[in-house]
Amino acid sequence: MASIRETWDSRTAFVLAAIGSAIGLGNIWRFPYVTYENGGGAFLVAYFICLFLAGIPLLMLEFSIGHKFQQAAPGSFKKITPRLEWFGWFAAGVGFIIVTYYAIIMAWSVNYTYEAATLGWEQEEGVYADAQYAIAETDLADMDVLTAIPDSLIGRSFVSPVTAQNCVICADPPQGSDGYGTILVAFGGYLYGFNTVGDANAFMGSPGDFFFNDFLGVTSSPWDIGDFKWPLFIGFSLAWIWIVASVWKGTKTVSKVVYFTVIIPWVLLLVFVIRGLALPGSGKGLEFYLTPVWSNLMSGKLWLAAISQVFFSLSVGFAIMIAYGSFLPKKTNIAANAIIIGLADTITAFFGGMAVFSALGHHADSLGVPVSQVVSSGPGLAFVAYPHIITQLPGARIFGVLFFLMLLTLAVDSAFSLLEAVTAAVKDKWKTSHRKANLIVGGLAFLLGIPMLTGMGIHILDIADHFMNSFGLTLVVLGEVLIIGWGTGAEEQRQYINRNSSFSIGIWWNVCIRWIIPMGILWMIFSEIQDRAVPYGSFGVRSQEFLFGWLLIILLPIVSDLLASSRGRGEGL
Ligand code: PHE
């Protein structure tokens, strides 16, 4: 039977779509911070090594699986052996959970585009710098003011919501500008320290307060629902309309959309790099970002951070690249495409770091503090630090709007790639029309996202994100390399890739797939269990809340198995 599977309009469309999936929030708010934290230039060296030994080989693997079997992840693994179909659904399930909260971050960005236009976050003169003295997690009511740190908090460690740094609360904090300050104020489940009453008051009206308190209405734990944020519901609906519309006719629509949603954020990123570099003090930030600490190359932590960032950033392990590979025409160039996509993603991340650190350098300079005091990552960077910096500069509104437009265009192709991966799987199995599959999957993800529009939203988001990226992704990648590398055979797959590429990849690929990647992953899983890396900042990740995360990880294979054993259209008994 001749294949009637839909295909990309052109090679460029496919490459852009895969790049669009890979570049995302991770390039802007995760990569710069992880680079800085792990020794700047030294981290870049490790990142490159992991990119070539793990990231690009995995892209080749995923593209070739999809291309060979002409099916999204579940169908592909089913063709390897029917007993493995559940594994494909597991991968699609990880992607599905991610899109439920990726759309929430898009919703924040939609609403912040409006806030930027009206400078809504700047209710009063904000003093962001003071917000970094978040000194403890607490159950105290918002706006409680204390004069001393309660004994019950001493010795506890937590991750500051603003700087995402690990802090331990000590009995006798140093006073003054480097210490916790003398005025303690509780809100959003955290206790903050300030040097003066004026600073404390200003903080109440600062962008940090605006984002966490007014905008999200963050509660102190995931068990406390808080208010439903209707304005966010509007942004959320718009975000979903955008996502679904982008894949309305499958690859046909995506092939056109990506020219805008990949090129626009690149142009905007360039604008922010140039603008950042032109600011006084930017050099200081870049120095922080890139100065290599070579001795870090000997530390396991750096390599772990590098390999996790490579996987996350390339969007491997989420069923996406298998689905995207399945839409490739017969004649294609798997190896070259994978290299182009891997490098484009890395260059984008590098520039993301330049934009972020030049602005942070300027900010630190104007406050007269070291850059280390103003660095942040995750939502704290995009929705608190950056807006604050932008507000201080000329052209605040226009640059604010452009910044959130950049975030949105970066995020949208990651979001629709996740949707498309699941939609394609549903279509393959039940032979539904694309539109129907799209509306069912998108509609379900939309409904599941609604609880995250409440005050507990960011807690749920953070836990789901942590578990999907630390365990979901790693288990999928591990499964893939074991199934192909050790099951059907790395050599056979390599030959397949070579038959469908303009140049041949050597035997090194087999070594990567069979040894290097599985060993890297086992090491990742092992250290994840010990200390929890937190991709999107850290909200309420306390032990009992991990139950929810574990529940996700346990339920996912069960649901996947049910989907695999349910009968698809046109399948025999
Ligand atoms: N690769 C994306 C980024 O760097 C993140 C992502 C992960 C997107 C998984 C889709 C799926 O931001």
Coordinates of C-alpha atoms and ligand atoms in Angstrom, one line a residue:
M1 CA 0.0 0.0 0.0
A2 CA 1.4 3.3 -1.0
S3 CA 2.2 5.6 2.0
I4 CA -0.2 8.5 2.2
R5 CA 1.3 9.9 5.3
E6 CA 1.4 13.7 5.4
T7 CA 4.9 15.2 4.9
W8 CA 6.6 18.5 5.5
D9 CA 6.3 21.2 2.8
S10 CA 10.1 21.4 2.5
R11 CA 13.3 20.5 4.2
T12 CA 13.6 24.0 5.6
A13 CA 10.1 23.7 7.1
F14 CA 11.1 20.5 8.9
V15 CA 14.4 21.9 10.2
L16 CA 12.6 25.0 11.4
A17 CA 9.9 23.1 13.1
A18 CA 12.4 20.9 14.9
I19 CA 14.4 24.0 15.9
G20 CA 11.2 25.7 17.0
S21 CA 10.5 22.8 19.3
A22 CA 14.0 22.8 20.7
I23 CA 14.4 26.5 21.3
G24 CA 12.1 27.6 24.0
L25 CA 12.1 29.0 27.5
G26 CA 14.9 26.7 28.4
N27 CA 17.3 28.7 26.1
I28 CA 16.4 32.0 27.8
W29 CA 15.8 31.2 31.4
R30 CA 17.5 28.0 32.1
F31 CA 20.7 27.8 29.9
P32 CA 22.2 31.1 31.0
Y33 CA 21.7 30.4 34.6
V34 CA 23.0 26.8 34.5
T35 CA 26.0 28.0 32.5
Y36 CA 26.8 30.7 35.1
E37 CA 26.3 28.3 38.0
N38 CA 28.5 25.7 36.6
G39 CA 31.6 27.7 35.8
G40 CA 30.8 29.7 32.6
G41 CA 33.1 28.8 29.8
A42 CA 34.0 25.5 31.3
F43 CA 30.3 24.5 31.3
L44 CA 30.1 25.4 27.6
V45 CA 32.9 23.0 26.8
A46 CA 31.1 20.2 28.7
Y47 CA 27.8 21.2 27.0
F48 CA 29.4 20.9 23.5
I49 CA 30.8 17.5 24.4
C50 CA 27.4 16.3 25.7
L51 CA 25.7 17.8 22.6
F52 CA 27.9 15.7 20.3
L53 CA 28.0 12.6 22.3
A54 CA 24.4 12.5 23.5
G55 CA 22.1 15.2 22.1
I56 CA 22.8 14.9 18.4
P57 CA 23.0 11.1 18.4
L58 CA 19.7 11.0 20.1
L59 CA 18.1 13.4 17.6
M60 CA 19.4 11.1 14.8
L61 CA 17.9 8.1 16.7
E62 CA 14.5 9.7 17.2
F63 CA 14.3 11.0 13.6
S64 CA 15.3 7.7 12.2
I65 CA 12.8 5.8 14.3
G66 CA 9.9 8.0 13.1
H67 CA 11.2 7.9 9.5
K68 CA 11.6 4.1 9.4
F69 CA 8.3 3.2 10.9
Q70 CA 6.3 6.1 9.5
Q71 CA 4.4 6.4 12.8
A72 CA 4.4 8.6 15.9
A73 CA 6.0 7.1 19.0
P74 CA 3.4 4.5 20.1
G75 CA 3.0 3.1 16.5
S76 CA 6.7 3.1 16.0
F77 CA 7.4 1.1 19.1
K78 CA 4.5 -1.2 18.3
K79 CA 6.1 -2.0 15.0
I80 CA 9.3 -3.0 16.8
T81 CA 7.2 -5.3 18.9
P82 CA 3.6 -5.0 19.9
R83 CA 4.5 -5.4 23.6
L84 CA 6.3 -2.0 23.4
E85 CA 3.4 0.1 22.3
W86 CA 2.8 1.2 25.9
F87 CA 6.3 2.7 26.0
G88 CA 5.4 5.0 23.0
W89 CA 2.3 6.1 24.9
F90 CA 4.4 6.7 28.0
A91 CA 6.7 9.1 26.0
A92 CA 3.6 10.8 24.5
G93 CA 2.1 11.0 28.0
V94 CA 5.2 12.8 29.3
G95 CA 4.8 15.3 26.4
F96 CA 1.1 15.6 27.1
I97 CA 1.6 16.5 30.8
I98 CA 4.3 19.1 29.8
V99 CA 2.0 20.8 27.3
T100 CA -0.6 21.3 30.0
Y101 CA 1.7 23.5 32.0
Y102 CA 3.7 24.9 29.1
A103 CA 0.5 26.6 28.1
I104 CA 0.2 28.2 31.5
I105 CA 3.6 29.8 31.1
M106 CA 2.4 31.1 27.7
A107 CA -0.7 32.4 29.5
W108 CA 1.5 34.4 31.9
S109 CA 3.4 35.7 28.9
V110 CA 0.2 36.8 27.1
N111 CA -1.0 38.7 30.1
Y112 CA 2.4 40.1 30.7
T113 CA 2.5 41.5 27.2
Y114 CA -0.4 43.6 28.3
E115 CA 1.2 44.4 31.6
A116 CA 4.3 45.5 29.8
A117 CA 2.3 47.9 27.6
T118 CA 0.7 49.5 30.6
L119 CA 3.7 48.9 33.0
G120 CA 1.1 47.2 35.2
W121 CA 3.8 45.5 37.3
E122 CA 5.2 48.8 38.5
Q123 CA 2.6 49.9 40.9
E124 CA 5.1 51.9 42.9
E125 CA 8.8 52.4 42.6
G126 CA 9.9 48.8 43.0
V127 CA 13.0 47.7 44.8
Y128 CA 13.7 44.3 43.3
A129 CA 17.1 44.0 44.8
D130 CA 15.7 43.6 48.2
A131 CA 13.5 40.8 47.2
Q132 CA 16.5 38.5 47.1
Y133 CA 16.6 38.3 50.8
A134 CA 14.0 35.7 50.9
I135 CA 15.1 34.0 54.0
A136 CA 12.7 31.2 54.8
E137 CA 9.6 29.3 53.8
T138 CA 6.9 30.0 56.2
D139 CA 3.2 29.4 57.0
L140 CA 2.8 32.9 58.2
A141 CA 0.0 35.1 56.9
D142 CA 0.9 37.5 54.1
M143 CA 2.2 40.8 55.2
D144 CA 3.0 39.6 58.8
V145 CA 5.9 41.7 60.0
L146 CA 8.4 40.2 62.5
T147 CA 11.5 41.5 64.2
A148 CA 13.4 38.2 64.6
I149 CA 13.6 34.9 62.8
P150 CA 11.4 32.4 64.6
D151 CA 13.4 29.5 66.2
S152 CA 11.3 27.0 64.3
L153 CA 12.8 28.2 61.0
I154 CA 16.5 28.1 62.0
G155 CA 18.5 25.4 60.3
R156 CA 15.9 24.9 57.5
S157 CA 17.1 25.0 54.0
F158 CA 15.0 26.2 51.0
V159 CA 15.4 27.5 47.6
S160 CA 14.8 31.2 47.3
P161 CA 11.8 31.9 45.0
V162 CA 13.5 35.0 43.7
T163 CA 17.1 34.0 43.1
A164 CA 16.5 30.2 42.9
Q165 CA 19.6 29.8 45.1
N166 CA 19.8 27.4 48.0
C167 CA 19.7 29.1 51.3
V168 CA 20.1 27.9 54.9
I169 CA 18.5 29.9 57.6
C170 CA 21.0 30.6 60.4
A171 CA 20.3 31.8 63.9
D172 CA 22.3 34.9 63.7
P173 CA 22.1 36.3 60.2
P174 CA 24.6 39.0 59.4
Q175 CA 23.0 42.4 59.3
G176 CA 23.3 45.1 56.8
S177 CA 23.2 45.0 53.0
D178 CA 24.8 41.6 52.6
G179 CA 22.7 40.0 55.3
Y180 CA 19.0 39.2 55.8
G181 CA 18.2 42.7 57.0
T182 CA 16.4 43.6 60.2
I183 CA 12.8 43.9 59.0
L184 CA 11.1 40.6 58.2
V185 CA 8.0 40.4 56.1
A186 CA 6.1 37.3 55.1
F187 CA 4.2 36.8 52.0
G188 CA 3.4 34.1 49.4
G189 CA 4.7 31.5 51.8
Y190 CA 8.1 33.1 52.2
L191 CA 9.8 35.3 54.7
Y192 CA 11.8 38.2 53.3
G193 CA 14.4 40.4 55.1
F194 CA 15.0 44.1 54.5
N195 CA 17.4 46.6 55.8
T196 CA 14.9 49.5 56.2
V197 CA 11.2 50.0 56.6
G198 CA 11.3 52.0 53.3
D199 CA 12.8 49.0 51.5
A200 CA 10.2 46.7 52.9
N201 CA 7.4 49.0 51.9
A202 CA 8.8 49.4 48.4
F203 CA 9.1 45.6 48.1
M204 CA 5.4 45.3 48.7
G205 CA 4.9 47.3 45.5
S206 CA 7.7 45.7 43.5
P207 CA 7.5 43.5 40.4
G208 CA 8.2 40.5 42.6
D209 CA 5.3 41.2 44.7
F210 CA 3.2 42.0 41.7
F211 CA 4.0 38.7 39.9
F212 CA 3.7 36.3 42.9
N213 CA 1.1 38.1 44.9
D214 CA -1.2 40.1 42.7
F215 CA -0.8 38.4 39.4
L216 CA -0.7 34.8 40.4
G217 CA -2.0 35.1 44.0
V218 CA 0.4 32.3 45.0
T219 CA -0.7 30.4 48.1
S220 CA 1.6 28.9 50.6
S221 CA 1.2 25.3 49.5
P222 CA -0.2 23.2 46.7
W223 CA -2.9 22.1 49.2
D224 CA -4.2 25.7 49.4
I225 CA -6.2 26.5 46.2
G226 CA -6.4 30.2 46.6
D227 CA -8.2 32.4 44.0
F228 CA -9.1 31.6 40.5
K229 CA -7.4 34.2 38.3
W230 CA -9.9 35.1 35.6
P231 CA -7.6 37.5 33.7
L232 CA -5.2 34.5 33.4
F233 CA -8.0 32.4 32.0
I234 CA -8.3 34.9 29.1
G235 CA -4.5 34.7 28.4
F236 CA -4.7 30.9 28.7
S237 CA -7.5 30.6 26.2
L238 CA -5.7 32.9 23.8
A239 CA -2.6 30.8 24.2
W240 CA -4.5 27.6 23.4
I241 CA -6.2 29.1 20.4
W242 CA -2.8 30.0 19.1
I243 CA -1.3 26.5 19.8
V244 CA -4.2 24.6 18.2
A245 CA -4.4 27.0 15.2
S246 CA -0.7 26.4 14.5
V247 CA -1.3 22.7 14.0
W248 CA -4.8 23.0 12.6
K249 CA -4.0 21.1 9.4
G250 CA -1.0 19.3 10.8
T251 CA 2.4 19.6 9.0
K252 CA 0.7 21.7 6.3
T253 CA 0.0 24.5 8.8
V254 CA 3.1 24.0 10.8
S255 CA 5.3 24.2 7.7
K256 CA 4.1 27.8 7.2
V257 CA 3.8 28.9 10.8
V258 CA 7.4 28.1 11.7
Y259 CA 8.8 30.7 9.4
F260 CA 7.3 33.3 11.7
T261 CA 7.6 31.6 15.1
V262 CA 11.2 30.7 14.7
I263 CA 12.5 33.7 12.8
I264 CA 10.7 36.3 14.9
P265 CA 12.2 35.2 18.2
W266 CA 15.6 35.1 16.6
V267 CA 15.4 38.7 15.4
L268 CA 14.0 39.8 18.8
L269 CA 16.8 38.0 20.6
L270 CA 19.3 39.8 18.5
V271 CA 17.6 43.1 19.4
F272 CA 18.0 42.2 23.1
V273 CA 21.6 41.1 22.7
I274 CA 22.5 44.4 21.0
R275 CA 20.5 46.5 23.5
G276 CA 22.0 44.5 26.4
L277 CA 25.6 45.0 25.2
A278 CA 25.0 48.7 24.8
L279 CA 24.1 49.1 28.5
P280 CA 26.7 50.3 30.9
G281 CA 28.0 47.5 33.1
S282 CA 27.0 44.8 30.6
G283 CA 30.6 43.6 30.4
K284 CA 30.5 42.7 34.1
G285 CA 27.5 40.5 33.5
L286 CA 29.1 38.7 30.5
E287 CA 32.2 38.2 32.6
F288 CA 30.1 36.4 35.2
Y289 CA 28.4 34.4 32.5
L290 CA 31.4 33.2 30.7
T291 CA 34.5 33.3 32.8
P292 CA 35.6 29.7 32.8
V293 CA 36.3 27.9 36.0
W294 CA 38.2 25.0 34.5
S295 CA 38.5 23.1 37.7
N296 CA 34.7 22.5 37.5
L297 CA 35.3 20.2 34.6
M298 CA 36.4 17.7 37.2
S299 CA 33.1 17.9 39.1
G300 CA 30.3 15.5 38.4
K301 CA 27.8 18.3 39.0
L302 CA 28.9 20.2 35.9
W303 CA 28.5 17.1 33.6
L304 CA 25.2 16.2 35.0
A305 CA 23.9 19.7 34.5
A306 CA 25.3 19.7 30.9
I307 CA 23.7 16.4 29.9
S308 CA 20.3 17.3 31.5
Q309 CA 20.3 20.7 29.8
V310 CA 21.2 19.1 26.4
F311 CA 18.3 16.6 26.6
F312 CA 15.8 19.2 27.8
S313 CA 16.8 21.8 25.3
L314 CA 16.8 19.5 22.3
S315 CA 13.3 18.2 23.3
V316 CA 14.4 14.6 23.0
G317 CA 12.5 12.1 25.2
F318 CA 9.1 13.6 24.7
A319 CA 7.9 11.7 21.6
I320 CA 8.2 14.9 19.6
M321 CA 11.2 14.2 17.3
I322 CA 9.8 10.7 16.5
A323 CA 6.6 12.2 15.3
Y324 CA 8.4 14.9 13.4
G325 CA 10.7 12.3 11.9
S326 CA 7.7 10.3 10.7
F327 CA 6.5 13.2 8.5
L328 CA 9.8 13.3 6.7
P329 CA 9.7 12.3 3.0
K330 CA 11.4 9.1 1.9
K331 CA 14.4 11.0 0.6
T332 CA 15.9 12.9 3.5
N333 CA 19.1 13.7 5.3
I334 CA 18.8 12.6 8.9
A335 CA 22.4 13.1 10.0
A336 CA 22.9 16.6 8.6
N337 CA 19.5 17.7 9.8
A338 CA 20.2 16.6 13.4
I339 CA 23.5 18.4 13.4
I340 CA 22.0 21.6 12.1
I341 CA 19.2 21.5 14.6
G342 CA 21.5 20.7 17.6
L343 CA 23.8 23.6 16.7
A344 CA 21.1 26.1 16.0
D345 CA 19.6 25.4 19.4
T346 CA 22.9 25.8 21.1
I347 CA 23.7 29.1 19.4
T348 CA 20.3 30.4 20.4
A349 CA 20.9 29.4 24.0
F350 CA 24.3 31.1 23.9
F351 CA 22.8 34.3 22.6
G352 CA 20.0 34.0 25.2
G353 CA 22.7 34.1 27.9
M354 CA 24.3 37.2 26.3
A355 CA 21.0 39.0 26.4
V356 CA 20.2 38.0 30.0
F357 CA 23.6 38.5 31.5
S358 CA 24.3 41.8 29.8
A359 CA 21.1 43.1 31.3
L360 CA 21.8 41.6 34.7
G361 CA 25.3 43.1 34.6
H362 CA 23.9 46.5 34.0
H363 CA 21.3 46.0 36.8
A364 CA 24.0 45.0 39.3
D365 CA 26.1 47.9 38.2
S366 CA 23.4 50.4 38.7
L367 CA 22.6 49.0 42.2
G368 CA 26.3 48.8 43.1
V369 CA 26.0 45.2 44.0
P370 CA 27.9 42.1 42.7
V371 CA 26.2 40.3 39.7
S372 CA 25.7 37.2 41.9
Q373 CA 23.1 39.2 43.9
V374 CA 20.9 39.8 41.0
V375 CA 21.1 36.6 39.0
S376 CA 17.9 34.5 38.8
S377 CA 16.4 31.9 36.5
G378 CA 13.0 30.5 35.7
P379 CA 9.9 32.6 36.2
G380 CA 11.8 34.8 38.7
L381 CA 14.0 35.9 35.8
A382 CA 11.4 36.4 33.1
F383 CA 8.6 37.8 35.2
V384 CA 10.3 39.7 38.0
A385 CA 14.0 40.6 37.3
Y386 CA 13.8 41.3 33.6
P387 CA 10.6 43.4 33.8
H388 CA 12.2 45.4 36.6
I389 CA 15.3 46.0 34.6
I390 CA 13.3 47.0 31.5
T391 CA 11.2 49.4 33.5
Q392 CA 14.3 51.3 34.5
L393 CA 15.4 51.9 30.9
P394 CA 14.1 54.2 28.2
G395 CA 11.5 52.7 25.9
A396 CA 10.3 50.5 28.7
R397 CA 6.9 49.7 27.2
I398 CA 8.0 48.8 23.8
F399 CA 10.9 46.7 25.0
G400 CA 8.7 45.1 27.6
V401 CA 6.1 44.1 24.9
L402 CA 8.9 42.8 22.6
F403 CA 10.4 40.8 25.4
F404 CA 7.1 38.9 26.1
L405 CA 6.5 38.6 22.4
M406 CA 9.8 36.9 22.2
L407 CA 9.0 34.5 25.0
L408 CA 5.6 33.7 23.4
T409 CA 7.1 33.0 20.0
L410 CA 9.8 30.9 21.6
A411 CA 7.3 28.9 23.6
V412 CA 4.6 28.4 21.0
D413 CA 6.4 26.0 18.7
S414 CA 7.5 23.9 21.7
A415 CA 3.9 23.8 22.8
F416 CA 2.5 22.8 19.5
S417 CA 5.2 20.3 18.9
L418 CA 4.1 18.5 22.1
L419 CA 0.5 18.7 21.0
E420 CA 1.3 17.4 17.5
A421 CA 3.3 14.5 18.9
V422 CA 0.2 13.3 20.9
T423 CA -2.3 14.2 18.1
A424 CA -0.3 12.2 15.6
A425 CA -0.2 9.2 18.0
V426 CA -4.0 9.4 18.4
K427 CA -4.5 9.7 14.7
D428 CA -2.3 6.8 13.9
K429 CA -4.2 4.5 16.3
W430 CA -7.8 5.5 15.9
K431 CA -7.6 6.9 12.3
T432 CA -9.5 10.0 13.4
S433 CA -9.3 13.1 11.3
H434 CA -6.5 15.5 12.3
R435 CA -8.9 18.1 13.4
K436 CA -10.8 15.8 15.7
A437 CA -7.6 14.4 17.2
N438 CA -6.3 17.8 17.7
L439 CA -9.4 19.1 19.4
I440 CA -9.7 16.1 21.7
V441 CA -6.1 16.2 22.8
G442 CA -5.9 20.0 23.0
G443 CA -9.2 20.2 24.7
L444 CA -8.2 17.7 27.4
A445 CA -4.9 19.5 28.0
F446 CA -6.8 22.7 28.2
L447 CA -9.1 21.3 30.9
L448 CA -6.2 19.9 32.9
G449 CA -4.5 23.2 32.8
I450 CA -7.4 25.1 34.4
P451 CA -6.6 24.2 38.0
M452 CA -3.2 25.8 37.4
L453 CA -4.9 29.2 37.0
T454 CA -5.5 29.4 40.7
G455 CA -3.2 30.4 43.5
M456 CA -1.8 26.9 43.8
G457 CA -1.0 26.8 40.1
I458 CA 2.7 27.5 40.3
H459 CA 3.2 24.8 42.9
I460 CA 1.5 22.2 40.7
L461 CA 3.4 23.4 37.7
D462 CA 6.7 23.2 39.5
I463 CA 6.2 19.7 40.8
A464 CA 4.9 18.3 37.5
D465 CA 7.8 20.0 35.7
H466 CA 10.3 18.6 38.0
F467 CA 9.1 15.1 37.7
M468 CA 8.5 15.1 34.0
N469 CA 12.0 16.5 33.3
S470 CA 13.9 14.5 35.8
F471 CA 12.2 11.2 35.6
G472 CA 9.9 11.2 32.6
L473 CA 12.4 12.4 30.1
T474 CA 15.2 10.3 31.4
L475 CA 13.2 7.1 31.5
V476 CA 12.0 7.7 27.9
V477 CA 15.6 8.3 26.7
L478 CA 16.9 5.3 28.6
G479 CA 14.1 3.1 27.2
E480 CA 14.9 4.3 23.6
V481 CA 18.6 3.6 23.8
L482 CA 18.1 0.2 25.5
I483 CA 15.4 -0.8 22.9
I484 CA 17.4 0.2 19.9
G485 CA 20.9 0.0 21.2
W486 CA 20.6 -3.3 22.8
G487 CA 17.3 -4.7 21.4
T488 CA 16.9 -4.2 17.7
G489 CA 20.5 -3.2 17.3
A490 CA 22.4 0.0 17.1
E491 CA 24.3 -1.1 14.0
E492 CA 21.2 -1.8 12.1
Q493 CA 19.8 1.7 13.0
R494 CA 23.1 3.3 12.1
Q495 CA 23.0 1.7 8.7
Y496 CA 19.5 2.9 8.3
I497 CA 20.6 6.5 9.2
N498 CA 23.5 6.3 6.7
R499 CA 21.2 5.1 3.9
N500 CA 19.1 8.2 4.5
S501 CA 21.8 10.8 5.0
S502 CA 24.2 12.6 2.7
F503 CA 27.2 11.4 4.7
S504 CA 27.9 8.4 6.9
I505 CA 28.2 8.4 10.6
G506 CA 30.8 6.2 12.1
I507 CA 30.8 3.4 14.6
W508 CA 31.1 6.0 17.3
W509 CA 27.3 6.5 17.1
N510 CA 26.8 2.9 18.3
V511 CA 29.1 3.6 21.3
C512 CA 27.1 6.7 22.2
I513 CA 23.8 4.9 22.0
R514 CA 24.8 1.7 23.7
W515 CA 27.1 3.0 26.4
I516 CA 27.6 6.7 26.8
I517 CA 23.9 7.7 26.9
P518 CA 22.6 4.9 29.1
M519 CA 25.5 5.4 31.6
G520 CA 24.9 9.2 31.6
I521 CA 21.1 8.6 32.2
L522 CA 21.6 6.1 35.0
W523 CA 23.9 8.5 36.7
M524 CA 21.3 11.3 36.2
I525 CA 18.5 9.2 37.7
F526 CA 20.6 8.2 40.6
S527 CA 21.6 11.7 41.5
E528 CA 18.1 13.1 40.8
I529 CA 16.8 10.8 43.5
Q530 CA 19.4 12.1 45.8
D531 CA 19.2 15.8 45.2
R532 CA 16.3 17.3 43.2
A533 CA 17.3 19.5 40.4
V534 CA 14.7 22.1 39.7
P535 CA 14.2 23.3 36.2
Y536 CA 11.7 26.0 36.5
G537 CA 12.6 27.6 39.8
S538 CA 11.3 26.2 43.0
F539 CA 7.9 26.4 44.5
G540 CA 6.7 24.5 47.3
V541 CA 8.8 21.4 46.5
R542 CA 8.5 19.9 49.9
S543 CA 8.6 16.3 50.7
Q544 CA 4.9 15.5 51.1
E545 CA 4.2 17.3 47.8
F546 CA 6.4 14.9 46.1
L547 CA 3.7 12.4 46.5
F548 CA 1.9 14.1 43.7
G549 CA 4.9 13.9 41.4
W550 CA 5.4 10.2 42.2
L551 CA 1.7 9.6 41.5
L552 CA 2.2 11.0 38.0
I553 CA 5.2 8.8 37.4
I554 CA 3.4 5.7 38.6
L555 CA 0.1 6.5 36.9
L556 CA 1.7 7.3 33.5
P557 CA 2.8 3.7 32.6
I558 CA -0.5 2.3 33.7
V559 CA -2.5 4.7 31.5
S560 CA 0.0 4.1 28.7
D561 CA -0.6 0.4 29.0
L562 CA -4.4 0.9 28.9
L563 CA -4.1 3.0 25.8
A564 CA -1.8 0.4 24.2
S565 CA -4.2 -2.4 24.9
S566 CA -7.3 -0.5 23.7
R567 CA -8.2 -1.5 20.2
G568 CA -7.5 1.0 17.5
R569 CA -9.4 1.5 14.3
G570 CA -8.6 -1.2 11.8
E571 CA -6.8 -3.4 14.2
G572 CA -7.6 -7.1 14.7
L573 CA -8.4 -8.6 18.0
Ligands
PHE1 N1 13.3 22.4 24.4 C1 12.4 23.3 25.1 C2 13.2 24.4 25.7 O1 14.4 24.5 25.6 C3 11.7 22.7 26.2 C4 10.8 21.6 25.8 C5 10.8 20.4 26.4 C6 9.8 21.8 24.8 C7 10.0 19.4 26.1 C8 9.0 20.8 24.5 C9 9.1 19.6 25.1 O2 12.7 25.3 26.3

